[in-house]
JSON list of C-alpha atoms and ligand atoms in Angstrom, two decimals:
[
{"chain": "A", "resi": 1, "resn": "UNK", "atom": "CA", "xyz": [-31.27, -29.70, 19.26]},
{"chain": "A", "resi": 2, "resn": "UNK", "atom": "CA", "xyz": [-27.66, -29.40, 21.56]},
{"chain": "A", "resi": 3, "resn": "UNK", "atom": "CA", "xyz": [-25.59, -30.64, 18.46]},
{"chain": "A", "resi": 4, "resn": "UNK", "atom": "CA", "xyz": [-27.12, -27.84, 15.56]},
{"chain": "A", "resi": 5, "resn": "UNK", "atom": "CA", "xyz": [-26.41, -25.61, 18.58]},
{"chain": "A", "resi": 6, "resn": "UNK", "atom": "CA", "xyz": [-22.87, -26.19, 18.88]},
{"chain": "A", "resi": 7, "resn": "UNK", "atom": "CA", "xyz": [-22.62, -26.34, 14.44]},
{"chain": "A", "resi": 8, "resn": "UNK", "atom": "CA", "xyz": [-24.02, -22.82, 14.47]},
{"chain": "A", "resi": 9, "resn": "UNK", "atom": "CA", "xyz": [-21.59, -21.08, 17.38]},
{"chain": "A", "resi": 10, "resn": "UNK", "atom": "CA", "xyz": [-18.68, -22.78, 15.55]},
{"chain": "A", "resi": 11, "resn": "UNK", "atom": "CA", "xyz": [-20.04, -21.42, 12.17]},
{"chain": "A", "resi": 12, "resn": "UNK", "atom": "CA", "xyz": [-19.73, -18.41, 13.58]},
{"chain": "A", "resi": 13, "resn": "UNK", "atom": "CA", "xyz": [-15.70, -18.22, 15.05]},
{"chain": "A", "resi": 14, "resn": "UNK", "atom": "CA", "xyz": [-14.17, -17.26, 11.45]},
{"chain": "A", "resi": 15, "resn": "UNK", "atom": "CA", "xyz": [-15.92, -14.22, 11.48]},
{"chain": "A", "resi": 16, "resn": "UNK", "atom": "CA", "xyz": [-15.36, -13.15, 14.50]},
{"chain": "A", "resi": 17, "resn": "UNK", "atom": "CA", "xyz": [-11.57, -14.00, 14.40]},
{"chain": "A", "resi": 18, "resn": "UNK", "atom": "CA", "xyz": [-11.75, -11.79, 10.87]},
{"chain": "A", "resi": 19, "resn": "UNK", "atom": "CA", "xyz": [-13.30, -8.72, 12.59]},
{"chain": "A", "resi": 20, "resn": "UNK", "atom": "CA", "xyz": [-10.57, -8.50, 15.46]},
{"chain": "A", "resi": 21, "resn": "UNK", "atom": "CA", "xyz": [-7.70, -8.35, 13.54]},
{"chain": "A", "resi": 22, "resn": "UNK", "atom": "CA", "xyz": [-8.94, -6.92, 9.94]},
{"chain": "A", "resi": 23, "resn": "UNK", "atom": "CA", "xyz": [-6.84, -3.86, 9.06]},
{"chain": "A", "resi": 24, "resn": "UNK", "atom": "CA", "xyz": [-8.87, -0.40, 8.96]},
{"chain": "A", "resi": 25, "resn": "UNK", "atom": "CA", "xyz": [-6.69, 1.61, 6.94]},
{"chain": "A", "resi": 26, "resn": "UNK", "atom": "CA", "xyz": [-7.98, 4.32, 4.38]},
{"chain": "A", "resi": 27, "resn": "UNK", "atom": "CA", "xyz": [-5.67, 4.77, 1.76]},
{"chain": "A", "resi": 28, "resn": "UNK", "atom": "CA", "xyz": [-5.38, 8.53, 0.45]},
{"chain": "A", "resi": 29, "resn": "UNK", "atom": "CA", "xyz": [-3.62, 10.95, -2.50]},
{"chain": "A", "resi": 30, "resn": "UNK", "atom": "CA", "xyz": [-2.50, 7.83, -4.14]},
{"chain": "A", "resi": 31, "resn": "UNK", "atom": "CA", "xyz": [-0.47, 9.28, -7.10]},
{"chain": "A", "resi": 32, "resn": "UNK", "atom": "CA", "xyz": [2.28, 7.97, -9.79]},
{"chain": "A", "resi": 33, "resn": "UNK", "atom": "CA", "xyz": [4.52, 9.77, -11.18]},
{"chain": "A", "resi": 34, "resn": "UNK", "atom": "CA", "xyz": [6.20, 8.22, -15.06]},
{"chain": "A", "resi": 35, "resn": "UNK", "atom": "CA", "xyz": [9.09, 9.56, -16.34]},
{"chain": "A", "resi": 36, "resn": "UNK", "atom": "CA", "xyz": [10.33, 7.20, -19.04]},
{"chain": "A", "resi": 37, "resn": "UNK", "atom": "CA", "xyz": [9.35, 3.30, -20.20]},
{"chain": "A", "resi": 38, "resn": "UNK", "atom": "CA", "xyz": [13.00, 2.43, -18.80]},
{"chain": "A", "resi": 39, "resn": "UNK", "atom": "CA", "xyz": [12.76, 4.52, -15.61]},
{"chain": "A", "resi": 40, "resn": "UNK", "atom": "CA", "xyz": [10.88, 2.98, -12.47]},
{"chain": "A", "resi": 41, "resn": "UNK", "atom": "CA", "xyz": [7.73, 5.07, -11.60]},
{"chain": "A", "resi": 42, "resn": "UNK", "atom": "CA", "xyz": [7.32, 6.24, -8.06]},
{"chain": "A", "resi": 43, "resn": "UNK", "atom": "CA", "xyz": [4.57, 5.56, -6.30]},
{"chain": "A", "resi": 44, "resn": "UNK", "atom": "CA", "xyz": [3.42, 7.67, -3.67]},
{"chain": "A", "resi": 45, "resn": "UNK", "atom": "CA", "xyz": [0.24, 7.79, -1.05]},
{"chain": "A", "resi": 46, "resn": "UNK", "atom": "CA", "xyz": [-0.85, 8.03, 2.55]},
{"chain": "A", "resi": 47, "resn": "UNK", "atom": "CA", "xyz": [-2.13, 5.54, 4.90]},
{"chain": "A", "resi": 48, "resn": "UNK", "atom": "CA", "xyz": [-4.70, 6.60, 8.05]},
{"chain": "A", "resi": 49, "resn": "UNK", "atom": "CA", "xyz": [-4.98, 3.67, 10.07]},
{"chain": "A", "resi": 50, "resn": "UNK", "atom": "CA", "xyz": [-8.40, 3.92, 11.59]},
{"chain": "A", "resi": 51, "resn": "UNK", "atom": "CA", "xyz": [-8.02, 1.41, 14.32]},
{"chain": "A", "resi": 52, "resn": "UNK", "atom": "CA", "xyz": [-6.00, 0.49, 17.79]},
{"chain": "A", "resi": 53, "resn": "UNK", "atom": "CA", "xyz": [-3.83, -1.93, 15.94]},
{"chain": "A", "resi": 54, "resn": "UNK", "atom": "CA", "xyz": [-0.90, -1.36, 14.28]},
{"chain": "A", "resi": 55, "resn": "UNK", "atom": "CA", "xyz": [-0.69, -1.67, 11.15]},
{"chain": "A", "resi": 56, "resn": "UNK", "atom": "CA", "xyz": [2.02, -3.10, 8.26]},
{"chain": "A", "resi": 57, "resn": "UNK", "atom": "CA", "xyz": [2.40, -2.30, 4.58]},
{"chain": "A", "resi": 58, "resn": "UNK", "atom": "CA", "xyz": [4.14, -5.77, 3.74]},
{"chain": "A", "resi": 59, "resn": "UNK", "atom": "CA", "xyz": [3.89, -5.36, -0.16]},
{"chain": "A", "resi": 60, "resn": "UNK", "atom": "CA", "xyz": [2.40, -3.87, -3.57]},
{"chain": "A", "resi": 61, "resn": "UNK", "atom": "CA", "xyz": [1.32, -5.36, -6.47]},
{"chain": "A", "resi": 62, "resn": "UNK", "atom": "CA", "xyz": [-0.27, -3.59, -10.38]},
{"chain": "A", "resi": 63, "resn": "UNK", "atom": "CA", "xyz": [-0.62, -4.91, -13.96]},
{"chain": "A", "resi": 64, "resn": "UNK", "atom": "CA", "xyz": [0.69, -1.95, -14.89]},
{"chain": "A", "resi": 65, "resn": "UNK", "atom": "CA", "xyz": [3.97, -3.10, -13.27]},
{"chain": "A", "resi": 66, "resn": "UNK", "atom": "CA", "xyz": [6.37, -5.67, -13.80]},
{"chain": "A", "resi": 67, "resn": "UNK", "atom": "CA", "xyz": [7.11, -5.65, -10.10]},
{"chain": "A", "resi": 68, "resn": "UNK", "atom": "CA", "xyz": [6.12, -2.84, -7.46]},
{"chain": "A", "resi": 69, "resn": "UNK", "atom": "CA", "xyz": [8.25, -2.77, -4.84]},
{"chain": "A", "resi": 70, "resn": "UNK", "atom": "CA", "xyz": [8.71, -0.64, -1.61]},
{"chain": "A", "resi": 71, "resn": "UNK", "atom": "CA", "xyz": [11.61, 1.36, -1.43]},
{"chain": "A", "resi": 72, "resn": "UNK", "atom": "CA", "xyz": [12.68, 3.76, 1.46]},
{"chain": "A", "resi": 73, "resn": "UNK", "atom": "CA", "xyz": [15.03, 7.06, 0.38]},
{"chain": "A", "resi": 74, "resn": "UNK", "atom": "CA", "xyz": [17.79, 8.04, 2.62]},
{"chain": "A", "resi": 75, "resn": "UNK", "atom": "CA", "xyz": [20.91, 9.83, 2.96]},
{"chain": "A", "resi": 76, "resn": "UNK", "atom": "CA", "xyz": [24.06, 7.81, 3.17]},
{"chain": "A", "resi": 77, "resn": "UNK", "atom": "CA", "xyz": [26.70, 10.41, 3.12]},
{"chain": "A", "resi": 78, "resn": "UNK", "atom": "CA", "xyz": [25.73, 13.10, 1.40]},
{"chain": "A", "resi": 79, "resn": "UNK", "atom": "CA", "xyz": [24.43, 10.55, -1.63]},
{"chain": "A", "resi": 80, "resn": "UNK", "atom": "CA", "xyz": [20.74, 10.13, -2.03]},
{"chain": "A", "resi": 81, "resn": "UNK", "atom": "CA", "xyz": [19.94, 6.57, -2.04]},
{"chain": "A", "resi": 82, "resn": "UNK", "atom": "CA", "xyz": [17.12, 3.86, -2.16]},
{"chain": "A", "resi": 83, "resn": "UNK", "atom": "CA", "xyz": [16.90, 0.54, -0.94]},
{"chain": "A", "resi": 84, "resn": "UNK", "atom": "CA", "xyz": [13.72, -1.96, -1.01]},
{"chain": "A", "resi": 85, "resn": "UNK", "atom": "CA", "xyz": [12.10, -2.35, 2.20]},
{"chain": "A", "resi": 86, "resn": "UNK", "atom": "CA", "xyz": [9.83, -5.44, 3.77]},
{"chain": "A", "resi": 87, "resn": "UNK", "atom": "CA", "xyz": [7.74, -3.36, 5.07]},
{"chain": "A", "resi": 88, "resn": "UNK", "atom": "CA", "xyz": [6.78, -0.02, 5.96]},
{"chain": "A", "resi": 89, "resn": "UNK", "atom": "CA", "xyz": [4.81, -0.01, 9.54]},
{"chain": "A", "resi": 90, "resn": "UNK", "atom": "CA", "xyz": [1.47, 2.25, 10.27]},
{"chain": "A", "resi": 91, "resn": "UNK", "atom": "CA", "xyz": [0.73, 2.97, 13.86]},
{"chain": "A", "resi": 92, "resn": "UNK", "atom": "CA", "xyz": [-2.49, 2.43, 15.35]},
{"chain": "A", "resi": 93, "resn": "UNK", "atom": "CA", "xyz": [-4.54, 6.06, 15.21]},
{"chain": "A", "resi": 94, "resn": "UNK", "atom": "CA", "xyz": [-1.57, 7.36, 12.77]},
{"chain": "A", "resi": 95, "resn": "UNK", "atom": "CA", "xyz": [-0.39, 7.39, 9.25]},
{"chain": "A", "resi": 96, "resn": "UNK", "atom": "CA", "xyz": [2.18, 6.67, 7.11]},
{"chain": "A", "resi": 97, "resn": "UNK", "atom": "CA", "xyz": [3.27, 8.51, 3.92]},
{"chain": "A", "resi": 98, "resn": "UNK", "atom": "CA", "xyz": [4.75, 7.19, 1.13]},
{"chain": "A", "resi": 99, "resn": "UNK", "atom": "CA", "xyz": [6.56, 10.07, -0.15]},
{"chain": "A", "resi": 100, "resn": "UNK", "atom": "CA", "xyz": [9.43, 11.64, -2.48]},
{"chain": "A", "resi": 101, "resn": "UNK", "atom": "CA", "xyz": [12.06, 11.37, -0.14]},
{"chain": "A", "resi": 102, "resn": "UNK", "atom": "CA", "xyz": [11.05, 8.74, 2.40]},
{"chain": "A", "resi": 103, "resn": "UNK", "atom": "CA", "xyz": [9.01, 5.43, 1.64]},
{"chain": "A", "resi": 104, "resn": "UNK", "atom": "CA", "xyz": [7.39, 5.18, -1.48]},
{"chain": "A", "resi": 105, "resn": "UNK", "atom": "CA", "xyz": [6.19, 2.68, -4.49]},
{"chain": "A", "resi": 106, "resn": "UNK", "atom": "CA", "xyz": [8.67, 1.44, -7.14]},
{"chain": "A", "resi": 107, "resn": "UNK", "atom": "CA", "xyz": [7.09, 0.77, -10.27]},
{"chain": "A", "resi": 108, "resn": "UNK", "atom": "CA", "xyz": [9.76, -1.46, -12.53]},
{"chain": "A", "resi": 109, "resn": "UNK", "atom": "CA", "xyz": [8.73, -1.81, -16.14]},
{"chain": "A", "resi": 110, "resn": "UNK", "atom": "CA", "xyz": [5.85, 1.05, -16.03]},
{"chain": "A", "resi": 111, "resn": "UNK", "atom": "CA", "xyz": [3.42, 0.47, -18.58]},
{"chain": "A", "resi": 112, "resn": "UNK", "atom": "CA", "xyz": [1.25, 3.58, -18.83]},
{"chain": "A", "resi": 113, "resn": "UNK", "atom": "CA", "xyz": [1.08, 7.07, -19.40]},
{"chain": "A", "resi": 114, "resn": "UNK", "atom": "CA", "xyz": [0.33, 10.47, -17.79]},
{"chain": "A", "resi": 115, "resn": "UNK", "atom": "CA", "xyz": [-3.75, 10.67, -17.60]},
{"chain": "A", "resi": 116, "resn": "UNK", "atom": "CA", "xyz": [-3.94, 7.04, -17.28]},
{"chain": "A", "resi": 117, "resn": "UNK", "atom": "CA", "xyz": [-5.31, 5.43, -13.96]},
{"chain": "A", "resi": 118, "resn": "UNK", "atom": "CA", "xyz": [-3.53, 2.27, -12.48]},
{"chain": "A", "resi": 119, "resn": "UNK", "atom": "CA", "xyz": [-5.01, -0.26, -10.10]},
{"chain": "A", "resi": 120, "resn": "UNK", "atom": "CA", "xyz": [-2.65, -0.75, -7.18]},
{"chain": "A", "resi": 121, "resn": "UNK", "atom": "CA", "xyz": [-3.28, -3.59, -4.74]},
{"chain": "A", "resi": 122, "resn": "UNK", "atom": "CA", "xyz": [-1.53, -2.92, -1.16]},
{"chain": "A", "resi": 123, "resn": "UNK", "atom": "CA", "xyz": [-0.92, -5.93, 0.71]},
{"chain": "A", "resi": 124, "resn": "UNK", "atom": "CA", "xyz": [-1.14, -5.79, 4.79]},
{"chain": "A", "resi": 125, "resn": "UNK", "atom": "CA", "xyz": [0.32, -7.85, 7.32]},
{"chain": "A", "resi": 126, "resn": "UNK", "atom": "CA", "xyz": [-2.84, -9.57, 8.40]},
{"chain": "A", "resi": 127, "resn": "UNK", "atom": "CA", "xyz": [-3.13, -10.98, 5.24]},
{"chain": "A", "resi": 128, "resn": "UNK", "atom": "CA", "xyz": [-5.85, -8.48, 3.76]},
{"chain": "A", "resi": 129, "resn": "UNK", "atom": "CA", "xyz": [-5.05, -6.45, 0.94]},
{"chain": "A", "resi": 130, "resn": "UNK", "atom": "CA", "xyz": [-6.63, -3.22, -0.57]},
{"chain": "A", "resi": 131, "resn": "UNK", "atom": "CA", "xyz": [-7.16, -1.94, -4.48]},
{"chain": "A", "resi": 132, "resn": "UNK", "atom": "CA", "xyz": [-6.81, 1.75, -5.10]},
{"chain": "A", "resi": 133, "resn": "UNK", "atom": "CA", "xyz": [-6.78, 3.34, -8.11]},
{"chain": "A", "resi": 134, "resn": "UNK", "atom": "CA", "xyz": [-4.19, 5.64, -8.73]},
{"chain": "A", "resi": 135, "resn": "UNK", "atom": "CA", "xyz": [-3.92, 8.82, -11.34]},
{"chain": "A", "resi": 136, "resn": "UNK", "atom": "CA", "xyz": [-0.34, 8.83, -13.39]},
{"chain": "A", "resi": 137, "resn": "UNK", "atom": "CA", "xyz": [0.94, 12.20, -13.87]},
{"chain": "A", "resi": 138, "resn": "UNK", "atom": "CA", "xyz": [4.14, 13.01, -15.48]},
{"chain": "A", "resi": 139, "resn": "UNK", "atom": "CA", "xyz": [7.57, 14.74, -14.27]},
{"chain": "A", "resi": 140, "resn": "UNK", "atom": "CA", "xyz": [6.27, 17.88, -12.43]},
{"chain": "A", "resi": 141, "resn": "UNK", "atom": "CA", "xyz": [3.83, 15.72, -10.77]},
{"chain": "A", "resi": 142, "resn": "UNK", "atom": "CA", "xyz": [-0.02, 16.89, -10.50]},
{"chain": "A", "resi": 143, "resn": "UNK", "atom": "CA", "xyz": [-1.31, 19.20, -12.81]},
{"chain": "B", "resi": 1, "resn": "CU", "atom": "CU1", "xyz": [12.92, 3.52, -5.28]}
]
């Protein structure tokens, strides 16, 4: 009896550990701006952290991009620039926005057209990932 009880208890452990560390981030308002095949497409969205643990976006990928990078736009001595970043923090019970002029996704080699919906996988620091479907708009953004 005792042996069976121990095995059952151990089997529960991974589930308990997972529940304690799972990212509880809701992704909203996702969309992609597509210009031309040889111009990287920008990806924008809002991440809402519903938990009391800080979360971190650590990467992204999409079958519609040869690579999908995390970027941050900044102003360096009056010149607008963008730099790759390794992560974007999402504070506990807070949110992080990927927007024009701030953190954003950069889709290199975009294979899409306005009107499409592309799948974007967002990877988080706790090892979880989330797939969202993002509508593709043209230069003017949402119609
Ligand atoms: Cu960029």
